[in-house]
Amino acid sequence: MSKLVLNPGKERSLLRRHPWVFAGSVARLEGRARPGDTVEVVADDGRFLGRAAWSPESQIRARMWSFAADITIDHAFFKRRVAESVARRATHPLLADESGVRLIHGESDGLPGIIADRFGDVVVMQLTSAGAEKWREAIIAGLVQATGCTAVYERSDSEVRGLEGLGPKTGCVHGELPEAVLTIVENGVRMEVDVISGHKTGFYLDQRDNRRLTGVLAAGRSVLNCFCYTGGFSLQALAGDATSVLSIDSSAPALDAGRRNLAMNPQLDAGRAEWLQADVFEALRALKSEGRRFDLIVLDPPKFAPSAAHADRASRAYKDINLFGFRLLNPGGILMTYSCSGGIGLELFQKILAGAASDAGVDARILHRLAAAADHPVGLAVPEGEYLKGLALQVG
Ligand code: SAH
């Protein structure tokens, strides 16, 4: 096996079990390795550090599969890791009965570059690194064996694959989709999941717990849900007896799905729902000038800052929508606001919100600190895994 020798001192993060080797840490590769091949990672003094997947095209030159000397990286390794990951969800009391659940969450499950979500009997898989790509057959076999699913659908069309020199790949890699559009039940609400053309793997499972909280807090309140996608928060708010729910998104297909989702849940009062196709930045200003007010506002925008390099521009965008969020709240109103940007940490997000509240002239207090649900665990050694952060803030 080829040896990846690190520069002096660059073993430190690996000794803390952080799984990435950056380009600047690499002294040399001894021997030959193709993209995705397993390499032995050693310190400057030859000390064994672990085994990793070689990604020559990426700034992350290697991703660790294992830190143990006695673990072989082979077909059986992936089947075992996938099975363990699936079992962790199956044995978690809050996840075991979910029809939509993330089964594999990349680095945090010891499987860098690998995402898998289960929607009923279908697993949607996304591979984003050269190492994951190399072991695709083992990963698919592991998913089929561990879940007994009828189909595995691949959605490896994330842009980050380009950084690894990989093109997009989509389609069924095992079995056949039972329907073009699947249905899951989330917190008692039926939601369609378009695994073929929906965002990411089709549905944002990470917000499950936060949608439930929205339902609880929405009782008797008028709700504004910005960046609503297929209406996840909107329908939970209606289920929680919100008096009205205005949902805004720029995507017509997403809004259509939202309307279909509402129709699929006849227990909800469709008369309380309004859908608006608009740019949220403009819509918030328009609502303000119309004098509209709400008792609960959800702001769940797309990733404004994919990395720290985008933090400045992203900070201004977060400040802008949250400033208007605060301005549109009735006294006693609640703002449930999120950032899924890796480049914006919780501390910075909180500072941005404090600035927005101050500019809006409101006092706000944190009721709840929010994060992704338990099927999106964060490896303690991998703080980058903590991408989703949210706060429920009450004003007045
Ligand atoms: N809250 C959603 C997920 C949001 S994903 C859920 O619970 O499922 C982000 C959404 O923002 C996408 O649906 C995208 O279409 C929308 N979007 C992105 N930029 C926008 C903009 N400037 N104005 C309105 N919607 C936007």
PDB file of C-alpha atoms and ligand atoms in Angstrom, residues 199 203-204 207 211 225-230 232-233 248-251 254 278-281 300-302, ligand 1:
ATOM      1  CA  HIS A 199     -33.250  19.204  -3.519  1.00  0.00           C
ATOM      2  CA  PHE A 203     -36.202  16.200   1.537  1.00  0.00           C
ATOM      3  CA  TYR A 204     -34.516  18.126   4.372  1.00  0.00           C
ATOM      4  CA  GLN A 207     -35.239  19.886  10.398  1.00  0.00           C
ATOM      5  CA  ARG A 211     -40.528  21.403  12.582  1.00  0.00           C
ATOM      6  CA  ASN A 225     -42.592  30.616   6.742  1.00  0.00           C
ATOM      7  CA  CYS A 226     -39.788  31.932   4.537  1.00  0.00           C
ATOM      8  CA  PHE A 227     -37.795  29.634   2.225  1.00  0.00           C
ATOM      9  CA  CYS A 228     -40.577  27.095   2.721  1.00  0.00           C
ATOM     10  CA  TYR A 229     -39.458  24.571   0.029  1.00  0.00           C
ATOM     11  CA  THR A 230     -42.209  21.895   0.091  1.00  0.00           C
ATOM     12  CA  GLY A 232     -42.349  21.214   5.948  1.00  0.00           C
ATOM     13  CA  PHE A 233     -42.607  23.944   8.589  1.00  0.00           C
ATOM     14  CA  ILE A 248     -42.795  31.958   0.650  1.00  0.00           C
ATOM     15  CA  ASP A 249     -40.289  30.412  -1.743  1.00  0.00           C
ATOM     16  CA  SER A 250     -38.802  31.434  -5.079  1.00  0.00           C
ATOM     17  CA  SER A 251     -39.277  27.964  -6.564  1.00  0.00           C
ATOM     18  CA  ALA A 254     -41.374  23.578  -4.493  1.00  0.00           C
ATOM     19  CA  ALA A 278     -41.275  35.473  -4.409  1.00  0.00           C
ATOM     20  CA  ASP A 279     -37.755  36.399  -3.512  1.00  0.00           C
ATOM     21  CA  VAL A 280     -37.757  36.453   0.279  1.00  0.00           C
ATOM     22  CA  PHE A 281     -35.500  39.518   0.469  1.00  0.00           C
ATOM     23  CA  ASP A 300     -34.686  28.678   6.958  1.00  0.00           C
ATOM     24  CA  PRO A 301     -32.629  29.982   4.039  1.00  0.00           C
ATOM     25  CA  PRO A 302     -30.266  28.044   1.784  1.00  0.00           C
TER      26      PRO A 302
HETATM   27  N1  SAH B   1     -37.401  25.114   5.086  1.00  0.00           N
HETATM   28  C1  SAH B   1     -37.333  24.095   4.055  1.00  0.00           C
HETATM   29  C2  SAH B   1     -35.972  23.944   3.427  1.00  0.00           C
HETATM   30  C3  SAH B   1     -35.425  25.217   2.852  1.00  0.00           C
HETATM   31  S1  SAH B   1     -34.281  24.975   1.567  1.00  0.00           S
HETATM   32  C4  SAH B   1     -37.845  22.778   4.604  1.00  0.00           C
HETATM   33  O1  SAH B   1     -38.218  22.734   5.776  1.00  0.00           O
HETATM   34  O2  SAH B   1     -37.869  21.789   3.872  1.00  0.00           O
HETATM   35  C5  SAH B   1     -34.107  26.579   0.938  1.00  0.00           C
HETATM   36  C6  SAH B   1     -35.238  27.052   0.059  1.00  0.00           C
HETATM   37  O3  SAH B   1     -35.015  28.407  -0.219  1.00  0.00           O
HETATM   38  C7  SAH B   1     -35.362  26.362  -1.287  1.00  0.00           C
HETATM   39  O4  SAH B   1     -36.652  25.827  -1.418  1.00  0.00           O
HETATM   40  C8  SAH B   1     -35.123  27.468  -2.324  1.00  0.00           C
HETATM   41  O5  SAH B   1     -35.995  27.362  -3.445  1.00  0.00           O
HETATM   42  C9  SAH B   1     -35.461  28.698  -1.546  1.00  0.00           C
HETATM   43  N2  SAH B   1     -34.787  29.941  -1.911  1.00  0.00           N
HETATM   44  C10 SAH B   1     -33.483  30.155  -2.155  1.00  0.00           C
HETATM   45  N3  SAH B   1     -33.234  31.471  -2.331  1.00  0.00           N
HETATM   46  C11 SAH B   1     -34.429  32.104  -2.194  1.00  0.00           C
HETATM   47  C12 SAH B   1     -34.830  33.465  -2.245  1.00  0.00           C
HETATM   48  N4  SAH B   1     -33.939  34.460  -2.434  1.00  0.00           N
HETATM   49  N5  SAH B   1     -36.124  33.765  -2.045  1.00  0.00           N
HETATM   50  C13 SAH B   1     -37.023  32.773  -1.830  1.00  0.00           C
HETATM   51  N6  SAH B   1     -36.693  31.480  -1.747  1.00  0.00           N
HETATM   52  C14 SAH B   1     -35.414  31.141  -1.927  1.00  0.00           C
END
